[in-house]
PDB file of C-alpha atoms in Angstrom:
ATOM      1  CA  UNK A   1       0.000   0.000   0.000  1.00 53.00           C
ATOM      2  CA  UNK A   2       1.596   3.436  -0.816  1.00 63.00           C
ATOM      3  CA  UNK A   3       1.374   6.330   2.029  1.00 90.00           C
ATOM      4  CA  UNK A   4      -0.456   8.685  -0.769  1.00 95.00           C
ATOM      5  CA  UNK A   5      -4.135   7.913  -1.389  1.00 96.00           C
ATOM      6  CA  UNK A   6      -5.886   8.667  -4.284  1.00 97.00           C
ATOM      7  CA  UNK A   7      -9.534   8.177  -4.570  1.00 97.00           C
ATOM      8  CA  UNK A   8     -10.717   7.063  -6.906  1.00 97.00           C
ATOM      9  CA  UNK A   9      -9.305   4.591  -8.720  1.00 96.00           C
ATOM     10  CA  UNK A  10     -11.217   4.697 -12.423  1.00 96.00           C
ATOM     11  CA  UNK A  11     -13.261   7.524 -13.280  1.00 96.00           C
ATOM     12  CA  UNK A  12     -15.735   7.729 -16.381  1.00 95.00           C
ATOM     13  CA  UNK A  13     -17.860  10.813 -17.043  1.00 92.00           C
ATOM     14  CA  UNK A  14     -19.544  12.262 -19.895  1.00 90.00           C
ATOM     15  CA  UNK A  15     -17.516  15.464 -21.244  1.00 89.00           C
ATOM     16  CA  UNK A  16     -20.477  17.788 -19.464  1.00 88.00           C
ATOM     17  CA  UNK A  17     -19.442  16.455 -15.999  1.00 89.00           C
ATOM     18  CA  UNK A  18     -18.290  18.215 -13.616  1.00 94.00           C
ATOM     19  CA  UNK A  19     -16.245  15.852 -11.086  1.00 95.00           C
ATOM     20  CA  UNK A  20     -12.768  15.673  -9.119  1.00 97.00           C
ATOM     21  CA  UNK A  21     -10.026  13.392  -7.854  1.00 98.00           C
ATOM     22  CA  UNK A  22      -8.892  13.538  -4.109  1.00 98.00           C
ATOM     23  CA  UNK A  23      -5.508  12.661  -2.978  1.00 98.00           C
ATOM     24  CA  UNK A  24      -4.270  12.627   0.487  1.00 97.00           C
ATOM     25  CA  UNK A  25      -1.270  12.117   2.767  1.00 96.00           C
ATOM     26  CA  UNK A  26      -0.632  12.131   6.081  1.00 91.00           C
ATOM     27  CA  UNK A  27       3.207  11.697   6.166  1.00 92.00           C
ATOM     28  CA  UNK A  28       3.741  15.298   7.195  1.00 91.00           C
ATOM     29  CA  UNK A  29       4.579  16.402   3.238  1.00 92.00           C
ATOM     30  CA  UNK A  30       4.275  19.866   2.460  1.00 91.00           C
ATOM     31  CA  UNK A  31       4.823  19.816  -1.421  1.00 91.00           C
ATOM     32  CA  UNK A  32       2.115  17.916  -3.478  1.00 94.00           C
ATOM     33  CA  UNK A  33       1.906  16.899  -7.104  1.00 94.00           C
ATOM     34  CA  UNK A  34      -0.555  16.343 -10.053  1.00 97.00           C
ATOM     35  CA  UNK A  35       0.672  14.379 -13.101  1.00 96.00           C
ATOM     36  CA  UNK A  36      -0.918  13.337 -16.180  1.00 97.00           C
ATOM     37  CA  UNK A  37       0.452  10.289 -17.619  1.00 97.00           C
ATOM     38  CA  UNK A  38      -1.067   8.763 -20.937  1.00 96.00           C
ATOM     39  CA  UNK A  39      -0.710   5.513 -22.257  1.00 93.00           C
ATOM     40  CA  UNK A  40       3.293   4.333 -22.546  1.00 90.00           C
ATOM     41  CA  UNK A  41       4.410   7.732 -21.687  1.00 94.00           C
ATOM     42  CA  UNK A  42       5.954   9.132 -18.740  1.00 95.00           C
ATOM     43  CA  UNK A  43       4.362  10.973 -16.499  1.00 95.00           C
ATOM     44  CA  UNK A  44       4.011  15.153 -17.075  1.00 94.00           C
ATOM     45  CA  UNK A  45       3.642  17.564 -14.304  1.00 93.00           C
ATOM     46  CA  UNK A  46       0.751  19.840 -13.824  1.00 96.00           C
ATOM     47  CA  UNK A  47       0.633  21.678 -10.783  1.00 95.00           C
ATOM     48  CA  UNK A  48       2.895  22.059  -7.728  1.00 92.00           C
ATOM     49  CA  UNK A  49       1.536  23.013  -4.367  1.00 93.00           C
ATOM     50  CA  UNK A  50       3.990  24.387  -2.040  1.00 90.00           C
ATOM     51  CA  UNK A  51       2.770  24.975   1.746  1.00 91.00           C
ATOM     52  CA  UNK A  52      -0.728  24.862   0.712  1.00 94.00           C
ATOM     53  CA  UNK A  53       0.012  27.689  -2.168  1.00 94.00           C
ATOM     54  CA  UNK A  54      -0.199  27.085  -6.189  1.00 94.00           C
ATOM     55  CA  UNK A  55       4.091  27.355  -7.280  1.00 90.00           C
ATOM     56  CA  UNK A  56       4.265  25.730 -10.579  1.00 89.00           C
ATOM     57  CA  UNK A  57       1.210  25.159 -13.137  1.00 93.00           C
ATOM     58  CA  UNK A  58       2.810  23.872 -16.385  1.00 92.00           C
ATOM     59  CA  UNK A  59       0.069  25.562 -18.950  1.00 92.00           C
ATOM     60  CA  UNK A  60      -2.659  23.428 -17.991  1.00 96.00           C
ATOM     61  CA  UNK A  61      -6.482  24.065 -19.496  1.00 96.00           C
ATOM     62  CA  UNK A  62      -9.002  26.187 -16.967  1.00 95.00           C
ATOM     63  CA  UNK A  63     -11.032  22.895 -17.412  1.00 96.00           C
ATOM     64  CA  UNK A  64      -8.141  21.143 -14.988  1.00 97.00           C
ATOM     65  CA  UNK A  65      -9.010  23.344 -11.579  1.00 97.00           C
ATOM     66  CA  UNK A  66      -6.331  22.087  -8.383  1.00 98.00           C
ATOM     67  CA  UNK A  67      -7.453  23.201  -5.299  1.00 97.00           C
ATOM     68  CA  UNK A  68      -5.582  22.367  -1.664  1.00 97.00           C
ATOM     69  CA  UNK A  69      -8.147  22.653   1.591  1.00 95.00           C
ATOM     70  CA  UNK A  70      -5.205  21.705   4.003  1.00 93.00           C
ATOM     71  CA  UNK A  71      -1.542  20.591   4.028  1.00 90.00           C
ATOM     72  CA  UNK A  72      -2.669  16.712   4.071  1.00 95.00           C
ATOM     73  CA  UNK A  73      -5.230  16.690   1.205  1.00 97.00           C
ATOM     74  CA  UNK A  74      -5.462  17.885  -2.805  1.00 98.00           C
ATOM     75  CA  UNK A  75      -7.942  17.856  -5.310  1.00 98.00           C
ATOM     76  CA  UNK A  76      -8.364  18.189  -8.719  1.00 98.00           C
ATOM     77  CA  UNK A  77     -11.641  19.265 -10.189  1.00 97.00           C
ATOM     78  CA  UNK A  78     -12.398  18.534 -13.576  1.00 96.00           C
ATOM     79  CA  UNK A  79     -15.059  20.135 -15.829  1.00 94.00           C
ATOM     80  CA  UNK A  80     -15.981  19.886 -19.451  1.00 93.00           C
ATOM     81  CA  UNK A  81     -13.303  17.550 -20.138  1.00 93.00           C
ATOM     82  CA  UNK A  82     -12.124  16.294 -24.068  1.00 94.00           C
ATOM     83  CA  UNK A  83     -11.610  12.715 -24.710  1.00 94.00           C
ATOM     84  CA  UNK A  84      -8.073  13.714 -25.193  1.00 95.00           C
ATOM     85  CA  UNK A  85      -7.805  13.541 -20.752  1.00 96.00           C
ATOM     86  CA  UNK A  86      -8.533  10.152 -20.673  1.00 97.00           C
ATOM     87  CA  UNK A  87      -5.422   9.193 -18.806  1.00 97.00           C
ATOM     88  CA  UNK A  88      -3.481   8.183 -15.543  1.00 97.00           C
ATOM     89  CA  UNK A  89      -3.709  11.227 -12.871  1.00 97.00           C
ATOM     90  CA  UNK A  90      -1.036  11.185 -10.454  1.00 96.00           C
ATOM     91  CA  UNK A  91      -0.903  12.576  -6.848  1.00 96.00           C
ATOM     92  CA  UNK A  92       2.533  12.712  -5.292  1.00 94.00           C
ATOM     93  CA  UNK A  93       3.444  14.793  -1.899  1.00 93.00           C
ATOM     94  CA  UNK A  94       7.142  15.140  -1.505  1.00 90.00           C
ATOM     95  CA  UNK A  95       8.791  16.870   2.669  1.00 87.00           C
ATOM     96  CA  UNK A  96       9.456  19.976   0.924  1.00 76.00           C
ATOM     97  CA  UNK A  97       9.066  22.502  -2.541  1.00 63.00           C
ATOM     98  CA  UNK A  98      12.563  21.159  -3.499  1.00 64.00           C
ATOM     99  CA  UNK A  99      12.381  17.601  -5.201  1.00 57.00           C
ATOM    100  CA  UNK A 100      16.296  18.214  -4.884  1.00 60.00           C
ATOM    101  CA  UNK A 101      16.378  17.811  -0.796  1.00 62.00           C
ATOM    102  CA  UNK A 102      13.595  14.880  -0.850  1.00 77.00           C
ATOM    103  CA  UNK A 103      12.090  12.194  -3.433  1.00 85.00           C
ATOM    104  CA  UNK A 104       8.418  12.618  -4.354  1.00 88.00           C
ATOM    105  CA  UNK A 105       5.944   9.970  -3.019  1.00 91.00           C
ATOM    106  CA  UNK A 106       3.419   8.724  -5.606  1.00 93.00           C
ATOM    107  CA  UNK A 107      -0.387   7.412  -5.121  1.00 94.00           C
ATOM    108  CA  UNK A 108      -1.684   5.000  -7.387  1.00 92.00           C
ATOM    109  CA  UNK A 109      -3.337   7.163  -9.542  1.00 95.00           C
ATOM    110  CA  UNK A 110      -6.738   7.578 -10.783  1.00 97.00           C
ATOM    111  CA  UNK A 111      -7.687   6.211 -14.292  1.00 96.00           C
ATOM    112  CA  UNK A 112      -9.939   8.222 -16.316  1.00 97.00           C
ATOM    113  CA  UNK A 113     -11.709   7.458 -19.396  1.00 96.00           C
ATOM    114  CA  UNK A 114     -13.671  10.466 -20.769  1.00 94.00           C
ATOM    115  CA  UNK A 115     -16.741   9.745 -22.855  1.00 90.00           C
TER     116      UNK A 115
ATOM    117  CA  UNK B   1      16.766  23.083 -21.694  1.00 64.00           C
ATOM    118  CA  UNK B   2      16.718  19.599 -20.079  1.00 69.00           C
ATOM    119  CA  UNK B   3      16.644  16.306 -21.434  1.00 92.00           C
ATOM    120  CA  UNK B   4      16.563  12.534 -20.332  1.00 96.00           C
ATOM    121  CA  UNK B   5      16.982   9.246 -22.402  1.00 97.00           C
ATOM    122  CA  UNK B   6      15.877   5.941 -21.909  1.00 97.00           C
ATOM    123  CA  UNK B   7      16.904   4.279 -25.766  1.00 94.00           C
ATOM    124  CA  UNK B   8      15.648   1.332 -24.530  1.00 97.00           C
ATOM    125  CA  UNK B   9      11.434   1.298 -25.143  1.00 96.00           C
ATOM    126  CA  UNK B  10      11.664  -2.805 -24.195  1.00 97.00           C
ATOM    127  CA  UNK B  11      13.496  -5.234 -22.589  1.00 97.00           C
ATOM    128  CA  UNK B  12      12.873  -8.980 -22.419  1.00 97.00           C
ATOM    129  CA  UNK B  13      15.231 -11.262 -19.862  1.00 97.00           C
ATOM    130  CA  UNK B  14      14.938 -14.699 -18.745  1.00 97.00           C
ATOM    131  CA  UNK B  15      14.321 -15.105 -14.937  1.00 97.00           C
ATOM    132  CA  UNK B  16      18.166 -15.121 -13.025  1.00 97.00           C
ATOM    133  CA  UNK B  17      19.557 -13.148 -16.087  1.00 97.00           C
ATOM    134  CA  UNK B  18      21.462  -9.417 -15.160  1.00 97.00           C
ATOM    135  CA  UNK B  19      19.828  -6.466 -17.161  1.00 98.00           C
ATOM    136  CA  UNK B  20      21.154  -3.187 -17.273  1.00 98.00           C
ATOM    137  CA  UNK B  21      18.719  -0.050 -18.121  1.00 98.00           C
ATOM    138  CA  UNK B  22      20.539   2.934 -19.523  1.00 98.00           C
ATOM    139  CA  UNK B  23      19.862   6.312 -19.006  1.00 98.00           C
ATOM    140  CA  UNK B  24      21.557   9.196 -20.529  1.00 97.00           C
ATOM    141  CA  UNK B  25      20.766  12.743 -19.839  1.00 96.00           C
ATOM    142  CA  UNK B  26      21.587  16.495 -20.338  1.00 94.00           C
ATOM    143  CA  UNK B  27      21.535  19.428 -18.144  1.00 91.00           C
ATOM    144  CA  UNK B  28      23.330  22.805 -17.837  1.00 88.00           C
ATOM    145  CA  UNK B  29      23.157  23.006 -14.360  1.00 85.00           C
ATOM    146  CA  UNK B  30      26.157  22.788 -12.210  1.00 84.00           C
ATOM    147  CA  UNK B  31      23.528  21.005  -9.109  1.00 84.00           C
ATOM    148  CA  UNK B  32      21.216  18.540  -9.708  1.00 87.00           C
ATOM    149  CA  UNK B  33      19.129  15.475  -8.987  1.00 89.00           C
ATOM    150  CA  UNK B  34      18.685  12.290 -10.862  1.00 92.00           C
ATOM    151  CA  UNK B  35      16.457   9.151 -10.014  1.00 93.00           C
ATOM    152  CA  UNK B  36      15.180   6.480 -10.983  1.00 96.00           C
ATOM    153  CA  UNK B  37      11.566   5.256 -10.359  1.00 96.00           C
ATOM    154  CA  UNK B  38       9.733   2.182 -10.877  1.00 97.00           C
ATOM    155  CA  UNK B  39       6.180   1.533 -12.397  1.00 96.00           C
ATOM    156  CA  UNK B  40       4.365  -1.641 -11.965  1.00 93.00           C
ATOM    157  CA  UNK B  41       1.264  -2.414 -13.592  1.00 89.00           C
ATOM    158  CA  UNK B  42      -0.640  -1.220 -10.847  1.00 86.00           C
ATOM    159  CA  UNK B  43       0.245   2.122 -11.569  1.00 87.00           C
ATOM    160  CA  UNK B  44       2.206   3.999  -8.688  1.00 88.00           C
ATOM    161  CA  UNK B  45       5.580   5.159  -9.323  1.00 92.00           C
ATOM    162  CA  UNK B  46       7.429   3.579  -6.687  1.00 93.00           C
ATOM    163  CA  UNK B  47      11.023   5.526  -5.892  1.00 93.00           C
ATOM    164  CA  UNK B  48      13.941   3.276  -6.151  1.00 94.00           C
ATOM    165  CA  UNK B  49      17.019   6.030  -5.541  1.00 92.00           C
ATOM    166  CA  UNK B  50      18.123   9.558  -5.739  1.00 90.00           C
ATOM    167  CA  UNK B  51      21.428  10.683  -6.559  1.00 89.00           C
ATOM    168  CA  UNK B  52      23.159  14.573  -6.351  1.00 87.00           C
ATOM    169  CA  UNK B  53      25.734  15.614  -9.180  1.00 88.00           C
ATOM    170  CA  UNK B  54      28.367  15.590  -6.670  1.00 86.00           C
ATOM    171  CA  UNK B  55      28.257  12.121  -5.874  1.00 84.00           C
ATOM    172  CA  UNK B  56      29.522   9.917  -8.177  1.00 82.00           C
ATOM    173  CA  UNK B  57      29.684   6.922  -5.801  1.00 83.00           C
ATOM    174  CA  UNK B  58      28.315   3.365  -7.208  1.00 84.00           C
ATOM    175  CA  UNK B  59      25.375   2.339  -5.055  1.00 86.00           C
ATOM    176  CA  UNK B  60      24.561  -1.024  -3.931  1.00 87.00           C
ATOM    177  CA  UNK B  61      20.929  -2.333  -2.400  1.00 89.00           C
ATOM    178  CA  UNK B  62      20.258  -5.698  -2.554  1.00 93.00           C
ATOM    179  CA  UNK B  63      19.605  -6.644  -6.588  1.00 94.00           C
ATOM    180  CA  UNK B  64      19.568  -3.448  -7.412  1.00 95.00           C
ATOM    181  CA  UNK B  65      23.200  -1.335  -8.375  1.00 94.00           C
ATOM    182  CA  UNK B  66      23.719   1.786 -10.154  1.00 94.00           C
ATOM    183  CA  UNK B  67      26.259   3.539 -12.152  1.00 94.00           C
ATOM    184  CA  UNK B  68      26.552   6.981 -12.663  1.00 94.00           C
ATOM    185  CA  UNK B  69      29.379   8.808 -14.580  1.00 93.00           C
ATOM    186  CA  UNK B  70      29.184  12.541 -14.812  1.00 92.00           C
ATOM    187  CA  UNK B  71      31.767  11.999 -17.846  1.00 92.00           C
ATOM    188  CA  UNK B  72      28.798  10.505 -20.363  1.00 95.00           C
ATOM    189  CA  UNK B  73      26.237  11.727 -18.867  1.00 95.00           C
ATOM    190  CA  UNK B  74      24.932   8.861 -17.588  1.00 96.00           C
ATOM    191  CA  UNK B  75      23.323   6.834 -14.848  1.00 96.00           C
ATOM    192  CA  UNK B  76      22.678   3.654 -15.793  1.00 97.00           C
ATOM    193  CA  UNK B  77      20.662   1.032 -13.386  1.00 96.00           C
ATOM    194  CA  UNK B  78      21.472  -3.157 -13.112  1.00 96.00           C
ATOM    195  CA  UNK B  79      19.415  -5.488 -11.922  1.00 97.00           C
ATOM    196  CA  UNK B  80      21.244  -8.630 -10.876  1.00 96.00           C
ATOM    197  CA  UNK B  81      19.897 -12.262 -10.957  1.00 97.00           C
ATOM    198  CA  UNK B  82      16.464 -10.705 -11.989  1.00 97.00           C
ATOM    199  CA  UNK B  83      12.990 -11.613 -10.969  1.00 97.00           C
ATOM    200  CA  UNK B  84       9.533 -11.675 -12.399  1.00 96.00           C
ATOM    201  CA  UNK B  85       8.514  -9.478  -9.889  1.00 95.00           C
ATOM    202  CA  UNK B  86      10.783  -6.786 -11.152  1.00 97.00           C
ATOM    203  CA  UNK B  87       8.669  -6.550 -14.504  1.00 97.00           C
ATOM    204  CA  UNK B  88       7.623  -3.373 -14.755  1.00 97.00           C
ATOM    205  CA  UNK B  89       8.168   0.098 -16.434  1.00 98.00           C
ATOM    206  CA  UNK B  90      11.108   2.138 -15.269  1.00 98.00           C
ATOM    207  CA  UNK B  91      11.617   5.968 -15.478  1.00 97.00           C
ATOM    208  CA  UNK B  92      14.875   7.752 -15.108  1.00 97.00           C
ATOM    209  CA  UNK B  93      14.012  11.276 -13.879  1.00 95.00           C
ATOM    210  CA  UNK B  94      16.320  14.656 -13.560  1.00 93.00           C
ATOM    211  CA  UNK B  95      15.515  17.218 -11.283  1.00 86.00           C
ATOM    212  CA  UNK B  96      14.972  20.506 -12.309  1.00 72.00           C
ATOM    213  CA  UNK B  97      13.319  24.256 -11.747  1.00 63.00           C
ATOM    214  CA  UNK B  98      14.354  27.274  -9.255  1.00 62.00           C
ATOM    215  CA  UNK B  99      14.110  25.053  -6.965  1.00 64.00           C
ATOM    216  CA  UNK B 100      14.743  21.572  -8.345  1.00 65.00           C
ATOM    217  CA  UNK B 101      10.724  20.743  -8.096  1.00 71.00           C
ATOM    218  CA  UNK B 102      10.543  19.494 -11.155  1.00 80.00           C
ATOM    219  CA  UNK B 103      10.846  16.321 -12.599  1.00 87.00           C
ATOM    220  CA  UNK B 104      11.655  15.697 -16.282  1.00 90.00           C
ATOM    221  CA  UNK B 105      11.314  12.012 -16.914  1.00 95.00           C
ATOM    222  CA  UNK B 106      12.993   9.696 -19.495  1.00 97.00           C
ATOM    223  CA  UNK B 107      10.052   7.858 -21.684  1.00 96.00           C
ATOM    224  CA  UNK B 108      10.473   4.773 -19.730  1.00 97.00           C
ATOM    225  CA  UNK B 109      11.792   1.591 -20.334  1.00 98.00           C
ATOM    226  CA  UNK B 110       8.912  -1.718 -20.226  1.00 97.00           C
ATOM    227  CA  UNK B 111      11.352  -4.457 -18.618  1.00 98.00           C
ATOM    228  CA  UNK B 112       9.620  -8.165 -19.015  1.00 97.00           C
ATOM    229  CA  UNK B 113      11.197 -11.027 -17.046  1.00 97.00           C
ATOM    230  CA  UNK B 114       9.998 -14.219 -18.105  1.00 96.00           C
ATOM    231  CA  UNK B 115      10.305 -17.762 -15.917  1.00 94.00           C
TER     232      UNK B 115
END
């Protein structure tokens, strides 16, 4: 079992839905992660929370909306999504902002098949 | 800008066989992180090791050995006396960012041992 949870597992909704993926840790972790990983790619950051506070968001569509309530939990809402999403999300929660000083900690993702 | 190779897409061993995953990358920074990460079919990324640019030291845990040589650019990973149970994708990542929270990750390399 892996100290990040990620609820929840598979996902399908209709490209008018509005839903969202939780992800939680409770190892202390101040940095958390989304990633988008398709099919026999590697995975590609999204968004970087850094003490609760949006640091990095790598371009992604409004339709992708992270949110982060409290230093153990973050969410990503999702509305009016293209087939195109359809794909692996990816929490991870690393000690600190700085990969460089700690390794991120990955969930198991959620899979999500858009209709 | 920053770049990581896996040449490798697929590898196929026989159970008890050494395998060696390469990983070449590039990088104009002076500091920085590499690691490698594995990816079962379940999904998570599981972190296997995390090395700085000013350690060149070999390491050694259990099976598992890896080589890095700031000369090619490389940090290459061996599995020795291999297992089915180490079937799985691997990702060599590099660290990178302001503040080395972000991770740039090699296309992955599908490693199938067979019994």
């Amino acid at each position: 079992d892996t100290e990040v949870t990620q609820t929840p597992k598979h996902l399908v909704m209709g490209m008018t839905n509005k839903k969202s993926l939780k992800c939680e840790q409770h190892m202390g972790h101040r940095a958390m992660y989304w990633y988008k990983q398709k099919a026999k790619k590697p995975p590609e950051l999204m968004f970087v929370y850094s003490y609760e506070k949006l640091s990095i968001n790598e371009s992604v569509p409004s339709r992708f909306s992270p949110e982060c309530p409290n230093s153990s939990l973050l969410n990503l809402h999702l509305h009016a999504l293209q087939p195109e999403d359809s794909a692996l999300y990816l929490c991870a929660s690393s000690q600190s902002n700085s990969v460089a000083r700690q390794p991120q900690h990955f969930g198991d993702g959620t899979r999500l098949s858009i209709l | 800008a920053q770049k990581v190779t896996q040449a490798q897409t697929e590898i196929s061993v026989v159970e008890k066989e050494d395998v060696t995953l390469d990983c070449v990358y590039e990088t104009r920074d002076t500091t920085y992180y590499l690691f490698w990460y594995k990816q079962p079919p379940s999904g998570e990324l599981v972190f296997l090791i995390r090395r700085n640019s000013f350690d060149e030291q070999n390491e050694i845990s259990g099976r598992y050995s890896w080589n890095f040589q700031k000369s090619t650019s490389s940090f290459n990973f061996t599995i020795t006396a291999s297992q089915v149970v180490d079937s799985a994708v691997y990702f060599c990542a590099l660290s990178e960012g302001q503040y080395g929270n972000k991770l740039v990750f090699g296309a992955g390399t599908i490693l199938r041992v067979k019994s």
